[in-house]
Coordinates of C-alpha atoms in Angstrom, one line a residue:
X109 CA 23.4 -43.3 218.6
X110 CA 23.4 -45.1 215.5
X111 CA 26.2 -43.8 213.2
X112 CA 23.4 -44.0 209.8
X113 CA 22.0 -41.5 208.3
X114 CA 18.2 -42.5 207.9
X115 CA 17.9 -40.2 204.5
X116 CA 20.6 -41.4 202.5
X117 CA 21.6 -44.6 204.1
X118 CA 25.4 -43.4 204.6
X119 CA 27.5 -45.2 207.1
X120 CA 31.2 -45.7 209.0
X121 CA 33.8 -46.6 206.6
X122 CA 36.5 -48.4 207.5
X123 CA 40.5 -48.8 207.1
X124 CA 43.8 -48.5 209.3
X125 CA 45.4 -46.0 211.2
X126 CA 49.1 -46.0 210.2
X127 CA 51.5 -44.4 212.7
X128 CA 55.0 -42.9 211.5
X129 CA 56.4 -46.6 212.0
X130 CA 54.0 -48.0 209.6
X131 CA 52.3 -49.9 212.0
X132 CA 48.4 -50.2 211.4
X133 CA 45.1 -50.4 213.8
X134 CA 41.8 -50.8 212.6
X135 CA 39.9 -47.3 212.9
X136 CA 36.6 -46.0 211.5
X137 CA 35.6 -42.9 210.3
X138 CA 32.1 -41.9 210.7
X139 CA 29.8 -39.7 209.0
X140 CA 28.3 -36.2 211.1
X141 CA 25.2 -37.4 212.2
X142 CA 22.7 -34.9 213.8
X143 CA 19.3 -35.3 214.9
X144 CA 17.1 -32.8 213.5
X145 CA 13.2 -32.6 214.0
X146 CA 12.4 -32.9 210.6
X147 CA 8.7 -32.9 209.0
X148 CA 7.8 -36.5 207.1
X149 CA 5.0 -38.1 205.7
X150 CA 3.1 -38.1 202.4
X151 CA 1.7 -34.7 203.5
X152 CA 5.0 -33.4 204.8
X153 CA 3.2 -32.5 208.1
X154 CA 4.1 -34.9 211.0
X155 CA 7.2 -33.6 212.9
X156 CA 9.8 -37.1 213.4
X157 CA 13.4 -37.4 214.9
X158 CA 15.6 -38.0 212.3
X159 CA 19.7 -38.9 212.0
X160 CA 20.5 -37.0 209.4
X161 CA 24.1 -36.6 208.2
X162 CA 25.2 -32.9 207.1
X163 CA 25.6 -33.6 203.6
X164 CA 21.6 -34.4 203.4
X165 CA 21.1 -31.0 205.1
X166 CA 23.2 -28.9 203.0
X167 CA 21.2 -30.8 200.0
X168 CA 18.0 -30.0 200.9
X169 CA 16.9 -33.3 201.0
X170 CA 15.4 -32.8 204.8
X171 CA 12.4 -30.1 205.0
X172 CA 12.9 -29.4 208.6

């Protein structure tokens, strides 16, 4: 699964993991993606699969 949200557009950031030695690995972190049923269209009324990350659903941005 894609790790974009399809509402806001949000996607992995990236940097190092740094151990206790200092040493660094590339890592990502990504955002919590769900997939929610959510209703779309100019209407509002067709049903879609969405990936949606959580902030967009606490917002309110998704009318499910």
């Amino acid at each position: 699964m894609a790790a974009n949200c399809d509402v806001c557009g949000k996607g992995p950031s990236f940097g190092h993991s740094i151990s206790h030695s200092h040493r660094r690995t590339k890592r990502r972190w990504n955002p919590n993606i769900q997939r929610v049923k959510a209703l779309v269209g100019d209407a509002g009324v067709t049903p879609k699969r969405l990936n949606v990350c959580t902030s967009c659903l606490k917002a309110g941005k998704v009318k499910r």
